[in-house]
Each structure stands twice: as structure tokens, then as C-alpha cells.
Amino acid sequence: GQQVMQIPQYQHVQEGEDFTTYCNSSTTLSNIQWYKQRPGGHPVFLIQLVKSGEVKKQKRLTFQFGEAKKNSSLHITATQTTDVGTYFCAGEPGYGKLTFGQGTILTVHP
Amino acid sequence: DVKVTQSSRYLVKRTGEKVFLECVQDMDHENMFWYRQDPGLGLRLIYFSYDVKMKEKGDIPEGYSVSREKKERFSLILESASTNQTSMYLCASSSTDIQYFGAGTRLSVL
């Protein structure tokens, strides 16, 4: 079945440093979504990418979808303590079901 | 705002007990999902439903069943709980691609 691999599993940064998490799918995706889960919370939708090569920005967050629609990345510029949490990518191959990556746990040291 | 409500935040059960986890959404969404979340494994899909009385197996359905008698309610059933079912259980609903999650139920099976 479809697999979505996400790296790294953990990332520790100093406040102000940049952060990137990467997501790779074993199959071509219809779209990819990103979710954030704060400590003790539940996953919350951040963004969806649909087009090949698409790049979207949300303030300090930049999301990319690969040309082959099999990989994606989330980059945070100048991290803040409010960025802490687990970031999940989730691939949708085309029939409504999401396959989540393992998540990247981000810790930001002040 | 979409609201997905899970009946319990914490639950402690004994091995062999029958366990019901309830999930209710208030946005008339067609699709509902049950995931379990374990450290390092991300969110794994147990079962999902696209309509009332309809269910589909996810990636890890063994040991679980579901019920969807009404559109707003999706129940996860552990017929005979085992210790390896100790986990965080997350319910989600959607009408399009984006999924909205409940707060989760942390189940401990002793």
C-alpha cells in the first residue's frame, strides 16, 4: 500500500533558526496536506497543495509540492517558541483517504 | 467552527473488556475517520466511513469494528481489549479533503 515517509523524526532548534521537514510518498499523490499538532492537542489543518511544483506561504511558513507530486516540504523561517509541536504531512492518492507521515517533533529553545 | 467531540479524554479498561469510543460531529460531514496515534508511527487509519451504515477498513482494522447508524456519530468498538491497543485514538470528519479532528481519547488497557 501507499507509504508516506517523513524526516526528521525530531528537530531541536534555537529560537530564530530555520526548520525544514521533508515528506516522501511511495506513489503519486492527488494532493498533500500539512497539519500541526501542539503538545497535548490534536492535529489542525495548515494547508493543502494540489498542483505539481506548487509553493504556498503562510507568514514564516513555506510549503512546497514536488514536480512529480511525490514529495513535499515545510520550511519555517526564524522559528519562534509558538512553533513547537508535531508537524504531519498527509498524502491523498485520489480516493479521499489520507496517509499520514510519522510526523516531525519540533522543539524550539528560547 | 467545526466541532468534533470525542466522548472521553481518558479511559482505563481491563484486558478482555468491550470498549466503545464515541465521536460526534456537528457539521453534517459525510466522511468520518478513526485513527490511532503512537509515538514514532504517526496517525494510522483504523476505519473510515463515507456515509451512514457504510464502513471501510483502513490500514490497521484488526481487533476493531465500527458503527455509523447516524450521520453525525461514528463509534469505534474494541470487542475484546488487549494491552497492545493502549494508544491515543483520534476521530476526524470531513466533507472535502480537509479533516477536522477531535481532542482524542487516551486509552489505557491494563
Short mmCIF file of N, CA, C and O in Angstrom, two decimals, chain B:
data_model
loop_
_atom_site.label_atom_id
_atom_site.label_comp_id
_atom_site.label_asym_id
_atom_site.label_seq_id
_atom_site.Cartn_x
_atom_site.Cartn_y
_atom_site.Cartn_z
N ASP B 1 -17.65 27.25 13.51
CA ASP B 1 -16.49 26.37 13.63
C ASP B 1 -16.94 24.91 13.67
O ASP B 1 -17.93 24.58 14.29
N VAL B 2 -16.15 24.08 13.01
CA VAL B 2 -16.42 22.64 13.05
C VAL B 2 -16.11 22.12 14.44
O VAL B 2 -15.10 22.48 15.03
N LYS B 3 -17.00 21.29 14.94
CA LYS B 3 -16.72 20.70 16.23
C LYS B 3 -16.83 19.19 16.13
O LYS B 3 -17.86 18.65 15.69
N VAL B 4 -15.75 18.51 16.51
CA VAL B 4 -15.73 17.06 16.58
C VAL B 4 -15.50 16.71 18.04
O VAL B 4 -14.46 17.08 18.62
N THR B 5 -16.46 16.02 18.61
CA THR B 5 -16.41 15.74 20.04
C THR B 5 -16.22 14.25 20.29
O THR B 5 -16.99 13.44 19.78
N GLN B 6 -15.20 13.95 21.07
CA GLN B 6 -14.99 12.56 21.48
C GLN B 6 -15.43 12.44 22.93
O GLN B 6 -15.13 13.31 23.75
N SER B 7 -16.11 11.35 23.23
CA SER B 7 -16.83 11.25 24.50
C SER B 7 -15.94 11.27 25.72
O SER B 7 -16.33 11.76 26.78
N SER B 8 -14.72 10.75 25.62
CA SER B 8 -13.84 10.70 26.79
C SER B 8 -12.45 11.18 26.41
O SER B 8 -11.97 10.90 25.32
N ARG B 9 -11.78 11.91 27.29
CA ARG B 9 -10.37 12.27 27.06
C ARG B 9 -9.44 11.17 27.52
O ARG B 9 -8.40 10.92 26.93
N TYR B 10 -9.83 10.52 28.63
CA TYR B 10 -9.01 9.45 29.20
C TYR B 10 -9.92 8.28 29.54
O TYR B 10 -11.04 8.47 30.01
N LEU B 11 -9.40 7.08 29.29
CA LEU B 11 -10.18 5.88 29.56
C LEU B 11 -9.23 4.78 30.02
O LEU B 11 -8.17 4.59 29.40
N VAL B 12 -9.60 4.08 31.07
CA VAL B 12 -8.79 2.95 31.54
C VAL B 12 -9.68 1.72 31.54
O VAL B 12 -10.76 1.73 32.16
N LYS B 13 -9.26 0.68 30.85
CA LYS B 13 -10.04 -0.55 30.74
C LYS B 13 -9.16 -1.75 31.04
O LYS B 13 -7.92 -1.65 31.04
N ARG B 14 -9.80 -2.85 31.30
CA ARG B 14 -9.07 -4.09 31.57
C ARG B 14 -9.05 -4.98 30.34
O ARG B 14 -9.97 -4.94 29.50
N THR B 15 -8.04 -5.79 30.23
CA THR B 15 -7.91 -6.75 29.13
C THR B 15 -9.18 -7.59 29.04
O THR B 15 -9.68 -8.08 30.06
N GLY B 16 -9.68 -7.73 27.81
CA GLY B 16 -10.87 -8.54 27.58
C GLY B 16 -12.17 -7.77 27.61
O GLY B 16 -13.21 -8.29 27.17
N GLU B 17 -12.15 -6.55 28.11
CA GLU B 17 -13.37 -5.75 28.15
C GLU B 17 -13.76 -5.28 26.75
O GLU B 17 -12.91 -5.11 25.88
N LYS B 18 -15.05 -5.05 26.56
CA LYS B 18 -15.54 -4.44 25.33
C LYS B 18 -15.53 -2.93 25.53
O LYS B 18 -16.05 -2.45 26.54
N VAL B 19 -14.95 -2.22 24.60
CA VAL B 19 -14.75 -0.78 24.76
C VAL B 19 -15.42 -0.05 23.61
O VAL B 19 -15.28 -0.43 22.44
N PHE B 20 -16.14 1.01 23.95
CA PHE B 20 -16.79 1.86 22.95
C PHE B 20 -16.18 3.25 23.02
O PHE B 20 -16.17 3.88 24.08
N LEU B 21 -15.70 3.73 21.88
CA LEU B 21 -15.26 5.12 21.78
C LEU B 21 -16.21 5.83 20.85
O LEU B 21 -16.44 5.38 19.73
N GLU B 22 -16.77 6.94 21.35
CA GLU B 22 -17.79 7.64 20.60
C GLU B 22 -17.26 8.94 20.03
O GLU B 22 -16.46 9.64 20.67
N CYS B 23 -17.75 9.29 18.85
CA CYS B 23 -17.34 10.53 18.19
C CYS B 23 -18.57 11.16 17.53
O CYS B 23 -19.31 10.46 16.83
N VAL B 24 -18.75 12.44 17.76
CA VAL B 24 -19.88 13.16 17.19
C VAL B 24 -19.38 14.44 16.53
O VAL B 24 -18.57 15.16 17.12
N GLN B 25 -19.87 14.69 15.30
CA GLN B 25 -19.52 15.95 14.62
C GLN B 25 -20.79 16.72 14.31
O GLN B 25 -21.85 16.14 14.07
N ASP B 26 -20.65 18.06 14.29
CA ASP B 26 -21.83 18.91 14.19
C ASP B 26 -21.90 19.66 12.86
O ASP B 26 -22.63 20.65 12.75
N MET B 27 -21.13 19.22 11.85
CA MET B 27 -21.09 19.97 10.60
C MET B 27 -21.69 19.21 9.43
O MET B 27 -21.45 19.57 8.28
N ASP B 28 -22.44 18.16 9.71
CA ASP B 28 -23.11 17.41 8.64
C ASP B 28 -22.11 16.84 7.62
O ASP B 28 -22.41 16.73 6.43
N HIS B 29 -20.92 16.49 8.09
CA HIS B 29 -19.92 15.92 7.21
C HIS B 29 -20.27 14.49 6.83
O HIS B 29 -20.75 13.71 7.66
N GLU B 30 -19.99 14.16 5.55
CA GLU B 30 -20.28 12.80 5.10
C GLU B 30 -19.24 11.81 5.61
O GLU B 30 -19.56 10.66 5.89
N ASN B 31 -17.99 12.26 5.68
CA ASN B 31 -16.88 11.35 5.94
C ASN B 31 -16.44 11.42 7.39
O ASN B 31 -16.28 12.50 7.96
N MET B 32 -16.20 10.25 7.97
CA MET B 32 -15.66 10.19 9.33
C MET B 32 -14.59 9.12 9.40
O MET B 32 -14.63 8.13 8.66
N PHE B 33 -13.62 9.34 10.30
CA PHE B 33 -12.42 8.51 10.34
C PHE B 33 -12.04 8.22 11.79
O PHE B 33 -12.23 9.06 12.67
N TRP B 34 -11.45 7.06 12.02
CA TRP B 34 -10.81 6.73 13.29
C TRP B 34 -9.35 6.41 13.04
O TRP B 34 -9.02 5.58 12.18
N TYR B 35 -8.47 7.07 13.82
CA TYR B 35 -7.03 6.84 13.76
C TYR B 35 -6.56 6.46 15.16
O TYR B 35 -7.16 6.82 16.16
N ARG B 36 -5.41 5.78 15.18
CA ARG B 36 -4.69 5.69 16.43
C ARG B 36 -3.32 6.33 16.23
O ARG B 36 -2.75 6.27 15.12
N GLN B 37 -2.85 6.99 17.29
CA GLN B 37 -1.58 7.69 17.23
C GLN B 37 -0.63 7.11 18.24
O GLN B 37 -0.92 7.09 19.45
N ASP B 38 0.52 6.65 17.78
CA ASP B 38 1.55 6.08 18.63
C ASP B 38 2.87 6.76 18.33
O ASP B 38 3.14 7.11 17.16
N PRO B 39 3.71 6.95 19.35
CA PRO B 39 5.00 7.65 19.14
C PRO B 39 5.82 7.01 18.02
O PRO B 39 6.01 5.79 17.98
N GLY B 40 6.29 7.85 17.11
CA GLY B 40 7.13 7.37 16.02
C GLY B 40 6.39 6.73 14.87
O GLY B 40 7.01 6.41 13.84
N LEU B 41 5.08 6.56 15.01
CA LEU B 41 4.30 5.89 13.95
C LEU B 41 3.30 6.83 13.30
O LEU B 41 2.61 6.43 12.34
N GLY B 42 3.17 8.02 13.80
CA GLY B 42 2.22 8.96 13.22
C GLY B 42 0.78 8.54 13.47
O GLY B 42 0.47 7.90 14.47
N LEU B 43 -0.09 8.94 12.56
CA LEU B 43 -1.51 8.59 12.65
C LEU B 43 -1.78 7.43 11.69
O LEU B 43 -1.50 7.53 10.50
N ARG B 44 -2.34 6.37 12.21
CA ARG B 44 -2.66 5.22 11.37
C ARG B 44 -4.17 5.04 11.32
O ARG B 44 -4.84 5.02 12.35
N LEU B 45 -4.67 4.87 10.11
CA LEU B 45 -6.11 4.80 9.90
C LEU B 45 -6.65 3.42 10.25
O LEU B 45 -6.17 2.40 9.74
N ILE B 46 -7.66 3.40 11.11
CA ILE B 46 -8.26 2.13 11.54
C ILE B 46 -9.45 1.79 10.66
O ILE B 46 -9.51 0.73 10.03
N TYR B 47 -10.42 2.69 10.62
CA TYR B 47 -11.63 2.54 9.80
C TYR B 47 -12.08 3.92 9.36
O TYR B 47 -11.79 4.92 10.00
N PHE B 48 -12.83 3.96 8.27
CA PHE B 48 -13.47 5.19 7.87
C PHE B 48 -14.84 4.90 7.28
O PHE B 48 -15.17 3.75 6.97
N SER B 49 -15.62 5.96 7.16
CA SER B 49 -16.99 5.83 6.68
C SER B 49 -17.33 7.01 5.79
O SER B 49 -17.09 8.16 6.18
N TYR B 50 -17.90 6.74 4.63
CA TYR B 50 -18.32 7.80 3.73
C TYR B 50 -19.81 8.10 3.81
O TYR B 50 -20.31 9.02 3.16
N ASP B 51 -20.53 7.28 4.56
CA ASP B 51 -21.97 7.51 4.62
C ASP B 51 -22.53 6.69 5.77
O ASP B 51 -21.88 5.77 6.28
N VAL B 52 -23.76 6.98 6.11
CA VAL B 52 -24.43 6.23 7.17
C VAL B 52 -24.47 4.74 6.80
O VAL B 52 -24.70 4.38 5.64
N LYS B 53 -24.20 3.92 7.79
CA LYS B 53 -24.21 2.46 7.67
C LYS B 53 -23.13 1.93 6.72
O LYS B 53 -23.12 0.75 6.37
N MET B 54 -22.24 2.78 6.31
CA MET B 54 -21.17 2.38 5.40
C MET B 54 -19.85 2.44 6.15
O MET B 54 -19.63 3.35 6.94
N LYS B 55 -18.98 1.44 5.93
CA LYS B 55 -17.67 1.45 6.58
C LYS B 55 -16.65 0.81 5.66
O LYS B 55 -16.97 -0.08 4.85
N GLU B 56 -15.42 1.29 5.80
CA GLU B 56 -14.32 0.74 5.02
C GLU B 56 -13.14 0.51 5.95
O GLU B 56 -12.87 1.35 6.82
N LYS B 57 -12.41 -0.57 5.74
CA LYS B 57 -11.23 -0.83 6.55
C LYS B 57 -10.11 0.12 6.16
O LYS B 57 -9.92 0.41 4.98
N GLY B 58 -9.40 0.56 7.19
CA GLY B 58 -8.21 1.36 6.95
C GLY B 58 -6.98 0.47 6.89
O GLY B 58 -7.04 -0.68 6.44
N ASP B 59 -5.88 0.97 7.42
CA ASP B 59 -4.63 0.23 7.35
C ASP B 59 -4.43 -0.77 8.48
O ASP B 59 -3.70 -1.74 8.34
N ILE B 60 -5.10 -0.54 9.61
CA ILE B 60 -4.91 -1.43 10.78
C ILE B 60 -6.25 -1.76 11.43
O ILE B 60 -6.50 -1.45 12.58
N PRO B 61 -7.17 -2.45 10.73
CA PRO B 61 -8.50 -2.69 11.30
C PRO B 61 -8.59 -3.86 12.28
O PRO B 61 -9.60 -4.00 12.97
N GLU B 62 -7.53 -4.67 12.35
CA GLU B 62 -7.62 -5.90 13.16
C GLU B 62 -7.86 -5.56 14.61
O GLU B 62 -7.16 -4.75 15.21
N GLY B 63 -8.85 -6.23 15.21
CA GLY B 63 -9.16 -6.02 16.62
C GLY B 63 -10.16 -4.90 16.86
O GLY B 63 -10.53 -4.64 18.02
N TYR B 64 -10.62 -4.25 15.78
CA TYR B 64 -11.56 -3.13 15.90
C TYR B 64 -12.77 -3.36 14.99
O TYR B 64 -12.69 -4.07 14.00
N SER B 65 -13.87 -2.74 15.37
CA SER B 65 -15.02 -2.62 14.47
C SER B 65 -15.59 -1.22 14.66
O SER B 65 -15.18 -0.49 15.57
N VAL B 66 -16.52 -0.85 13.77
CA VAL B 66 -17.10 0.49 13.84
C VAL B 66 -18.60 0.41 13.59
O VAL B 66 -19.12 -0.58 13.08
N SER B 67 -19.26 1.50 13.94
CA SER B 67 -20.69 1.61 13.70
C SER B 67 -21.01 3.05 13.33
O SER B 67 -20.55 3.98 13.99
N ARG B 68 -21.83 3.18 12.28
CA ARG B 68 -22.29 4.51 11.90
C ARG B 68 -23.78 4.42 11.58
O ARG B 68 -24.18 4.25 10.44
N GLU B 69 -24.58 4.55 12.60
CA GLU B 69 -26.04 4.47 12.48
C GLU B 69 -26.64 5.82 12.14
O GLU B 69 -27.72 5.90 11.54
N LYS B 70 -25.96 6.90 12.53
CA LYS B 70 -26.41 8.25 12.21
C LYS B 70 -25.25 9.01 11.59
O LYS B 70 -24.08 8.74 11.89
N LYS B 71 -25.58 9.99 10.78
CA LYS B 71 -24.54 10.71 10.04
C LYS B 71 -23.55 11.39 10.96
O LYS B 71 -22.36 11.45 10.67
N GLU B 72 -24.03 11.90 12.09
CA GLU B 72 -23.16 12.69 12.94
C GLU B 72 -22.32 11.86 13.91
O GLU B 72 -21.44 12.39 14.56
N ARG B 73 -22.56 10.58 13.99
CA ARG B 73 -21.93 9.76 15.03
C ARG B 73 -21.20 8.57 14.43
O ARG B 73 -21.74 7.83 13.60
N PHE B 74 -19.96 8.39 14.87
CA PHE B 74 -19.13 7.28 14.39
C PHE B 74 -18.47 6.65 15.60
O PHE B 74 -17.71 7.31 16.31
N SER B 75 -18.77 5.39 15.84
CA SER B 75 -18.28 4.72 17.04
C SER B 75 -17.20 3.70 16.70
O SER B 75 -17.33 2.98 15.70
N LEU B 76 -16.20 3.66 17.52
CA LEU B 76 -15.13 2.66 17.39
C LEU B 76 -15.31 1.66 18.52
O LEU B 76 -15.47 2.05 19.68
N ILE B 77 -15.27 0.37 18.17
CA ILE B 77 -15.50 -0.69 19.15
C ILE B 77 -14.30 -1.61 19.22
O ILE B 77 -13.81 -2.09 18.18
N LEU B 78 -13.84 -1.83 20.43
CA LEU B 78 -12.82 -2.84 20.68
C LEU B 78 -13.55 -4.01 21.31
O LEU B 78 -14.01 -3.93 22.45
N GLU B 79 -13.72 -5.08 20.55
CA GLU B 79 -14.55 -6.20 21.01
C GLU B 79 -13.98 -6.84 22.27
O GLU B 79 -14.72 -7.22 23.17
N SER B 80 -12.67 -6.98 22.32
CA SER B 80 -12.01 -7.58 23.49
C SER B 80 -10.65 -6.89 23.62
O SER B 80 -9.69 -7.26 22.96
N ALA B 81 -10.63 -5.86 24.47
CA ALA B 81 -9.44 -5.01 24.54
C ALA B 81 -8.19 -5.79 24.92
O ALA B 81 -8.23 -6.69 25.78
N SER B 82 -7.10 -5.43 24.30
CA SER B 82 -5.81 -6.03 24.63
C SER B 82 -4.81 -4.92 24.95
O SER B 82 -5.01 -3.76 24.56
N THR B 83 -3.74 -5.28 25.63
CA THR B 83 -2.77 -4.27 26.07
C THR B 83 -2.12 -3.55 24.88
O THR B 83 -1.76 -2.37 25.00
N ASN B 84 -2.01 -4.22 23.74
CA ASN B 84 -1.40 -3.55 22.59
C ASN B 84 -2.34 -2.56 21.92
O ASN B 84 -1.99 -1.91 20.91
N GLN B 85 -3.53 -2.41 22.46
CA GLN B 85 -4.45 -1.38 21.98
C GLN B 85 -4.41 -0.12 22.85
O GLN B 85 -5.17 0.83 22.65
N THR B 86 -3.50 -0.11 23.81
CA THR B 86 -3.24 1.12 24.57
C THR B 86 -2.66 2.15 23.61
O THR B 86 -1.64 1.91 22.96
N SER B 87 -3.34 3.30 23.50
CA SER B 87 -2.95 4.28 22.49
C SER B 87 -3.80 5.53 22.63
O SER B 87 -4.73 5.59 23.42
N MET B 88 -3.45 6.54 21.81
CA MET B 88 -4.29 7.72 21.64
C MET B 88 -5.17 7.47 20.42
O MET B 88 -4.64 7.15 19.34
N TYR B 89 -6.48 7.64 20.58
CA TYR B 89 -7.41 7.44 19.47
C TYR B 89 -7.99 8.78 19.06
O TYR B 89 -8.52 9.53 19.89
N LEU B 90 -7.89 9.05 17.77
CA LEU B 90 -8.37 10.32 17.23
C LEU B 90 -9.46 10.07 16.21
O LEU B 90 -9.31 9.24 15.31
N CYS B 91 -10.53 10.83 16.35
CA CYS B 91 -11.63 10.80 15.39
C CYS B 91 -11.52 12.05 14.51
O CYS B 91 -11.08 13.11 14.99
N ALA B 92 -11.89 11.93 13.25
CA ALA B 92 -11.88 13.08 12.36
C ALA B 92 -13.10 13.02 11.45
O ALA B 92 -13.66 11.96 11.21
N SER B 93 -13.48 14.20 10.95
CA SER B 93 -14.56 14.24 9.97
C SER B 93 -14.17 15.19 8.84
O SER B 93 -13.30 16.07 9.02
N SER B 94 -14.80 15.00 7.70
CA SER B 94 -14.52 15.88 6.56
C SER B 94 -15.69 15.86 5.60
O SER B 94 -16.45 14.89 5.53
N SER B 95 -15.81 16.95 4.83
CA SER B 95 -16.75 16.96 3.71
C SER B 95 -15.98 17.06 2.39
O SER B 95 -16.46 16.61 1.36
N THR B 96 -14.80 17.64 2.45
CA THR B 96 -13.92 17.69 1.29
C THR B 96 -12.64 16.95 1.65
O THR B 96 -12.71 15.91 2.29
N ASP B 97 -11.50 17.46 1.27
CA ASP B 97 -10.24 16.77 1.60
C ASP B 97 -9.78 17.05 3.02
O ASP B 97 -9.09 16.24 3.62
N ILE B 98 -10.13 18.21 3.56
CA ILE B 98 -9.59 18.64 4.84
C ILE B 98 -10.29 17.91 5.98
O ILE B 98 -11.51 17.82 6.03
N GLN B 99 -9.48 17.39 6.90
CA GLN B 99 -10.04 16.64 8.03
C GLN B 99 -9.97 17.49 9.31
O GLN B 99 -8.97 18.17 9.57
N TYR B 100 -11.02 17.40 10.09
CA TYR B 100 -11.12 18.10 11.37
C TYR B 100 -11.13 17.05 12.47
O TYR B 100 -11.94 16.12 12.44
N PHE B 101 -10.23 17.25 13.44
CA PHE B 101 -10.02 16.23 14.45
C PHE B 101 -10.67 16.58 15.77
O PHE B 101 -10.78 17.75 16.15
N GLY B 102 -11.07 15.53 16.49
CA GLY B 102 -11.47 15.69 17.87
C GLY B 102 -10.24 15.77 18.77
O GLY B 102 -9.11 15.64 18.31
N ALA B 103 -10.49 15.98 20.05
CA ALA B 103 -9.40 16.18 21.02
C ALA B 103 -8.65 14.89 21.33
O ALA B 103 -7.55 14.93 21.88
N GLY B 104 -9.25 13.74 20.99
CA GLY B 104 -8.58 12.47 21.23
C GLY B 104 -9.01 11.80 22.51
O GLY B 104 -9.44 12.46 23.47
N THR B 105 -8.92 10.49 22.52
CA THR B 105 -9.15 9.68 23.73
C THR B 105 -7.90 8.88 24.00
O THR B 105 -7.47 8.09 23.15
N ARG B 106 -7.33 9.09 25.17
CA ARG B 106 -6.14 8.29 25.54
C ARG B 106 -6.63 7.06 26.29
O ARG B 106 -7.14 7.16 27.40
N LEU B 107 -6.51 5.92 25.66
CA LEU B 107 -6.99 4.65 26.21
C LEU B 107 -5.83 3.85 26.77
O LEU B 107 -4.82 3.65 26.09
N SER B 108 -6.00 3.42 27.99
CA SER B 108 -5.03 2.52 28.62
C SER B 108 -5.73 1.20 28.89
O SER B 108 -6.79 1.19 29.53
N VAL B 109 -5.14 0.11 28.42
CA VAL B 109 -5.69 -1.22 28.66
C VAL B 109 -4.74 -1.96 29.60
O VAL B 109 -3.57 -2.17 29.26
N LEU B 110 -5.25 -2.31 30.76
CA LEU B 110 -4.38 -2.91 31.79
C LEU B 110 -4.54 -4.43 31.84
O LEU B 110 -5.61 -4.95 31.51
#
